[in-house]
Amino acid sequence: MSGVIAGCLLGLAIGADPVGEAALKELKALEGDWVVQRIETKDGKQEPGDGEQISLTIEGTKWTFGTFQSGEVVALDPSANPKLLDLKSVRKGREDTINEAIYKVDGDTLIICIYQGKDKKRPTSLDKPTEGDTVLWTLKRSKK
């Protein structure tokens, strides 16, 4: 489990400067701590083990995933269906990597489907991924 999570986390990046008032309002609504509930790839589902908690924290356009990955939100389009999110990593060796994603918020649940491959290839569905390098994250807002 931890190996799959670590591998997936290396590719997760929420990228840089969203433009427009609607994007900034949406980003403000996404701020806070989100705890991973499930990770799903074309090969199946994984859930954090007992006592294992991985969080995504969003503050302004900055994001941090666990203790080993961070970046900026570079684009956000809340008017698209599904909503679009481009994430940029600041991790050494991945500084120029922008991952394309789609997402949805349902109450205290955030679902992000992100393509983590080398090319640009935005996912089109929030269903179980059918292609490699695509990961579906289900997170719950932390009640801190």
PDB file of C-alpha atoms in Angstrom:
ATOM      1  CA  MET A   1       0.000   0.000   0.000  1.00  0.00           C
ATOM      2  CA  SER A   2       2.624   2.562   1.017  1.00  0.00           C
ATOM      3  CA  GLY A   3       4.645   1.946  -2.158  1.00  0.00           C
ATOM      4  CA  VAL A   4       1.608   2.626  -4.345  1.00  0.00           C
ATOM      5  CA  ILE A   5       0.746   5.756  -2.378  1.00  0.00           C
ATOM      6  CA  ALA A   6       4.314   7.036  -2.505  1.00  0.00           C
ATOM      7  CA  GLY A   7       4.503   6.416  -6.251  1.00  0.00           C
ATOM      8  CA  CYS A   8       1.210   8.148  -6.871  1.00  0.00           C
ATOM      9  CA  LEU A   9       2.119  11.074  -4.654  1.00  0.00           C
ATOM     10  CA  LEU A  10       5.307  11.729  -6.553  1.00  0.00           C
ATOM     11  CA  GLY A  11       3.206  12.638  -9.565  1.00  0.00           C
ATOM     12  CA  LEU A  12       0.520  14.668  -7.828  1.00  0.00           C
ATOM     13  CA  ALA A  13       0.964  18.353  -8.339  1.00  0.00           C
ATOM     14  CA  ILE A  14      -1.538  21.154  -7.971  1.00  0.00           C
ATOM     15  CA  GLY A  15      -0.269  23.947 -10.158  1.00  0.00           C
ATOM     16  CA  ALA A  16       0.029  27.829 -10.203  1.00  0.00           C
ATOM     17  CA  ASP A  17      -1.827  31.077 -10.854  1.00  0.00           C
ATOM     18  CA  PRO A  18      -5.515  30.714 -11.695  1.00  0.00           C
ATOM     19  CA  VAL A  19      -6.983  33.735 -13.417  1.00  0.00           C
ATOM     20  CA  GLY A  20     -10.357  35.327 -13.079  1.00  0.00           C
ATOM     21  CA  GLU A  21     -12.653  36.078 -10.206  1.00  0.00           C
ATOM     22  CA  ALA A  22     -14.602  32.806 -10.457  1.00  0.00           C
ATOM     23  CA  ALA A  23     -11.377  30.775 -10.263  1.00  0.00           C
ATOM     24  CA  LEU A  24     -10.153  32.727  -7.241  1.00  0.00           C
ATOM     25  CA  LYS A  25     -13.518  32.238  -5.493  1.00  0.00           C
ATOM     26  CA  GLU A  26     -13.410  28.501  -6.217  1.00  0.00           C
ATOM     27  CA  LEU A  27      -9.828  28.265  -4.992  1.00  0.00           C
ATOM     28  CA  LYS A  28     -10.835  29.990  -1.753  1.00  0.00           C
ATOM     29  CA  ALA A  29     -13.577  27.360  -1.287  1.00  0.00           C
ATOM     30  CA  LEU A  30     -10.984  24.592  -1.771  1.00  0.00           C
ATOM     31  CA  GLU A  31      -8.641  26.006   0.881  1.00  0.00           C
ATOM     32  CA  GLY A  32      -7.921  23.866   3.906  1.00  0.00           C
ATOM     33  CA  ASP A  33      -6.880  20.319   4.683  1.00  0.00           C
ATOM     34  CA  TRP A  34      -8.229  17.322   2.763  1.00  0.00           C
ATOM     35  CA  VAL A  35      -7.512  13.761   3.953  1.00  0.00           C
ATOM     36  CA  VAL A  36      -7.080  10.926   1.431  1.00  0.00           C
ATOM     37  CA  GLN A  37      -9.822   8.310   1.754  1.00  0.00           C
ATOM     38  CA  ARG A  38      -9.100   6.269  -1.372  1.00  0.00           C
ATOM     39  CA  ILE A  39      -6.709   6.119  -4.313  1.00  0.00           C
ATOM     40  CA  GLU A  40      -7.825   4.375  -7.473  1.00  0.00           C
ATOM     41  CA  THR A  41      -5.920   3.406 -10.611  1.00  0.00           C
ATOM     42  CA  LYS A  42      -6.795   1.138 -13.522  1.00  0.00           C
ATOM     43  CA  ASP A  43      -5.338  -1.684 -11.404  1.00  0.00           C
ATOM     44  CA  GLY A  44      -7.690  -1.188  -8.456  1.00  0.00           C
ATOM     45  CA  LYS A  45      -8.454   0.745  -5.275  1.00  0.00           C
ATOM     46  CA  GLN A  46      -6.212   1.414  -2.301  1.00  0.00           C
ATOM     47  CA  GLU A  47      -7.101   2.930   1.041  1.00  0.00           C
ATOM     48  CA  PRO A  48      -4.675   4.308   3.615  1.00  0.00           C
ATOM     49  CA  GLY A  49      -3.777   1.710   6.228  1.00  0.00           C
ATOM     50  CA  ASP A  50      -4.669   1.927   9.909  1.00  0.00           C
ATOM     51  CA  GLY A  51      -3.054   4.969  11.440  1.00  0.00           C
ATOM     52  CA  GLU A  52      -1.866   6.167   8.031  1.00  0.00           C
ATOM     53  CA  GLN A  53      -3.113   9.632   7.090  1.00  0.00           C
ATOM     54  CA  ILE A  54      -2.128  11.547   3.983  1.00  0.00           C
ATOM     55  CA  SER A  55      -3.380  15.100   3.570  1.00  0.00           C
ATOM     56  CA  LEU A  56      -3.618  17.641   0.792  1.00  0.00           C
ATOM     57  CA  THR A  57      -3.427  21.227   2.068  1.00  0.00           C
ATOM     58  CA  ILE A  58      -4.435  24.143  -0.123  1.00  0.00           C
ATOM     59  CA  GLU A  59      -3.573  27.710   0.894  1.00  0.00           C
ATOM     60  CA  GLY A  60      -4.178  30.337  -1.785  1.00  0.00           C
ATOM     61  CA  THR A  61      -2.530  29.018  -4.945  1.00  0.00           C
ATOM     62  CA  LYS A  62      -0.075  26.890  -2.945  1.00  0.00           C
ATOM     63  CA  TRP A  63      -0.596  23.233  -2.166  1.00  0.00           C
ATOM     64  CA  THR A  64       1.218  20.614  -0.140  1.00  0.00           C
ATOM     65  CA  PHE A  65       0.635  16.877  -0.349  1.00  0.00           C
ATOM     66  CA  GLY A  66       1.979  14.957   2.615  1.00  0.00           C
ATOM     67  CA  THR A  67       5.457  16.052   3.594  1.00  0.00           C
ATOM     68  CA  PHE A  68       7.163  15.401   0.273  1.00  0.00           C
ATOM     69  CA  GLN A  69       5.284  17.167  -2.515  1.00  0.00           C
ATOM     70  CA  SER A  70       4.245  20.759  -3.056  1.00  0.00           C
ATOM     71  CA  GLY A  71       3.442  23.189  -5.812  1.00  0.00           C
ATOM     72  CA  GLU A  72       1.077  25.763  -7.169  1.00  0.00           C
ATOM     73  CA  VAL A  73      -2.330  25.807  -8.838  1.00  0.00           C
ATOM     74  CA  VAL A  74      -1.582  27.175 -12.321  1.00  0.00           C
ATOM     75  CA  ALA A  75      -5.074  26.987 -13.802  1.00  0.00           C
ATOM     76  CA  LEU A  76      -8.564  26.425 -12.498  1.00  0.00           C
ATOM     77  CA  ASP A  77     -11.828  26.531 -14.455  1.00  0.00           C
ATOM     78  CA  PRO A  78     -14.878  26.012 -12.230  1.00  0.00           C
ATOM     79  CA  SER A  79     -17.257  26.721 -15.144  1.00  0.00           C
ATOM     80  CA  ALA A  80     -16.197  23.612 -17.092  1.00  0.00           C
ATOM     81  CA  ASN A  81     -18.000  20.308 -16.655  1.00  0.00           C
ATOM     82  CA  PRO A  82     -16.148  18.563 -15.120  1.00  0.00           C
ATOM     83  CA  LYS A  83     -14.177  21.343 -13.455  1.00  0.00           C
ATOM     84  CA  LEU A  84     -10.575  21.712 -14.652  1.00  0.00           C
ATOM     85  CA  LEU A  85      -7.443  21.978 -12.526  1.00  0.00           C
ATOM     86  CA  ASP A  86      -3.803  22.245 -13.614  1.00  0.00           C
ATOM     87  CA  LEU A  87      -1.195  21.544 -10.981  1.00  0.00           C
ATOM     88  CA  LYS A  88       2.489  22.407 -11.062  1.00  0.00           C
ATOM     89  CA  SER A  89       5.075  20.740  -8.878  1.00  0.00           C
ATOM     90  CA  VAL A  90       8.025  22.552  -7.329  1.00  0.00           C
ATOM     91  CA  ARG A  91       9.741  19.278  -6.430  1.00  0.00           C
ATOM     92  CA  LYS A  92      13.330  19.092  -7.698  1.00  0.00           C
ATOM     93  CA  GLY A  93      13.389  17.317 -11.035  1.00  0.00           C
ATOM     94  CA  ARG A  94       9.692  18.032 -11.671  1.00  0.00           C
ATOM     95  CA  GLU A  95       9.748  21.845 -11.649  1.00  0.00           C
ATOM     96  CA  ASP A  96       8.420  22.153 -15.209  1.00  0.00           C
ATOM     97  CA  THR A  97       5.805  19.425 -14.829  1.00  0.00           C
ATOM     98  CA  ILE A  98       2.176  20.505 -15.046  1.00  0.00           C
ATOM     99  CA  ASN A  99      -0.358  17.759 -14.443  1.00  0.00           C
ATOM    100  CA  GLU A 100      -3.821  18.137 -15.925  1.00  0.00           C
ATOM    101  CA  ALA A 101      -6.763  17.153 -13.755  1.00  0.00           C
ATOM    102  CA  ILE A 102     -10.509  17.331 -13.384  1.00  0.00           C
ATOM    103  CA  TYR A 103     -12.322  17.544 -10.076  1.00  0.00           C
ATOM    104  CA  LYS A 104     -15.610  17.794  -8.266  1.00  0.00           C
ATOM    105  CA  VAL A 105     -16.613  18.871  -4.778  1.00  0.00           C
ATOM    106  CA  ASP A 106     -19.624  17.243  -3.145  1.00  0.00           C
ATOM    107  CA  GLY A 107     -20.088  18.671   0.336  1.00  0.00           C
ATOM    108  CA  ASP A 108     -16.984  17.675   2.315  1.00  0.00           C
ATOM    109  CA  THR A 109     -15.735  15.300  -0.405  1.00  0.00           C
ATOM    110  CA  LEU A 110     -13.194  16.297  -3.053  1.00  0.00           C
ATOM    111  CA  ILE A 111     -12.623  13.974  -6.009  1.00  0.00           C
ATOM    112  CA  ILE A 112      -9.631  14.666  -8.241  1.00  0.00           C
ATOM    113  CA  CYS A 113      -8.726  12.636 -11.323  1.00  0.00           C
ATOM    114  CA  ILE A 114      -5.231  13.514 -12.477  1.00  0.00           C
ATOM    115  CA  TYR A 115      -3.022  12.409 -15.331  1.00  0.00           C
ATOM    116  CA  GLN A 116       0.520  11.961 -14.009  1.00  0.00           C
ATOM    117  CA  GLY A 117       2.313  10.913 -17.173  1.00  0.00           C
ATOM    118  CA  LYS A 118       4.895  12.851 -19.150  1.00  0.00           C
ATOM    119  CA  ASP A 119       2.530  14.119 -21.839  1.00  0.00           C
ATOM    120  CA  LYS A 120      -0.469  16.385 -21.461  1.00  0.00           C
ATOM    121  CA  LYS A 121      -3.590  14.251 -21.300  1.00  0.00           C
ATOM    122  CA  ARG A 122      -6.446  15.578 -19.197  1.00  0.00           C
ATOM    123  CA  PRO A 123      -8.783  12.885 -17.845  1.00  0.00           C
ATOM    124  CA  THR A 124     -12.361  13.100 -19.103  1.00  0.00           C
ATOM    125  CA  SER A 125     -14.185  11.155 -16.396  1.00  0.00           C
ATOM    126  CA  LEU A 126     -14.306  10.929 -12.619  1.00  0.00           C
ATOM    127  CA  ASP A 127     -14.967   7.186 -12.908  1.00  0.00           C
ATOM    128  CA  LYS A 128     -12.364   4.473 -12.271  1.00  0.00           C
ATOM    129  CA  PRO A 129      -9.325   5.229 -14.460  1.00  0.00           C
ATOM    130  CA  THR A 130      -8.907   2.989 -17.506  1.00  0.00           C
ATOM    131  CA  GLU A 131      -5.507   4.310 -18.577  1.00  0.00           C
ATOM    132  CA  GLY A 132      -2.100   4.089 -16.950  1.00  0.00           C
ATOM    133  CA  ASP A 133      -0.649   7.203 -15.308  1.00  0.00           C
ATOM    134  CA  THR A 134      -4.138   8.338 -14.295  1.00  0.00           C
ATOM    135  CA  VAL A 135      -5.099   8.383 -10.617  1.00  0.00           C
ATOM    136  CA  LEU A 136      -8.466   9.076  -8.983  1.00  0.00           C
ATOM    137  CA  TRP A 137      -8.200  10.572  -5.482  1.00  0.00           C
ATOM    138  CA  THR A 138     -11.099  10.735  -3.047  1.00  0.00           C
ATOM    139  CA  LEU A 139     -10.494  13.097  -0.115  1.00  0.00           C
ATOM    140  CA  LYS A 140     -12.563  14.345   2.828  1.00  0.00           C
ATOM    141  CA  ARG A 141     -12.298  17.818   4.312  1.00  0.00           C
ATOM    142  CA  SER A 142     -10.510  17.673   7.648  1.00  0.00           C
ATOM    143  CA  LYS A 143     -12.601  18.624  10.692  1.00  0.00           C
ATOM    144  CA  LYS A 144      -9.627  20.113  12.614  1.00  0.00           C
TER     145      LYS A 144
END
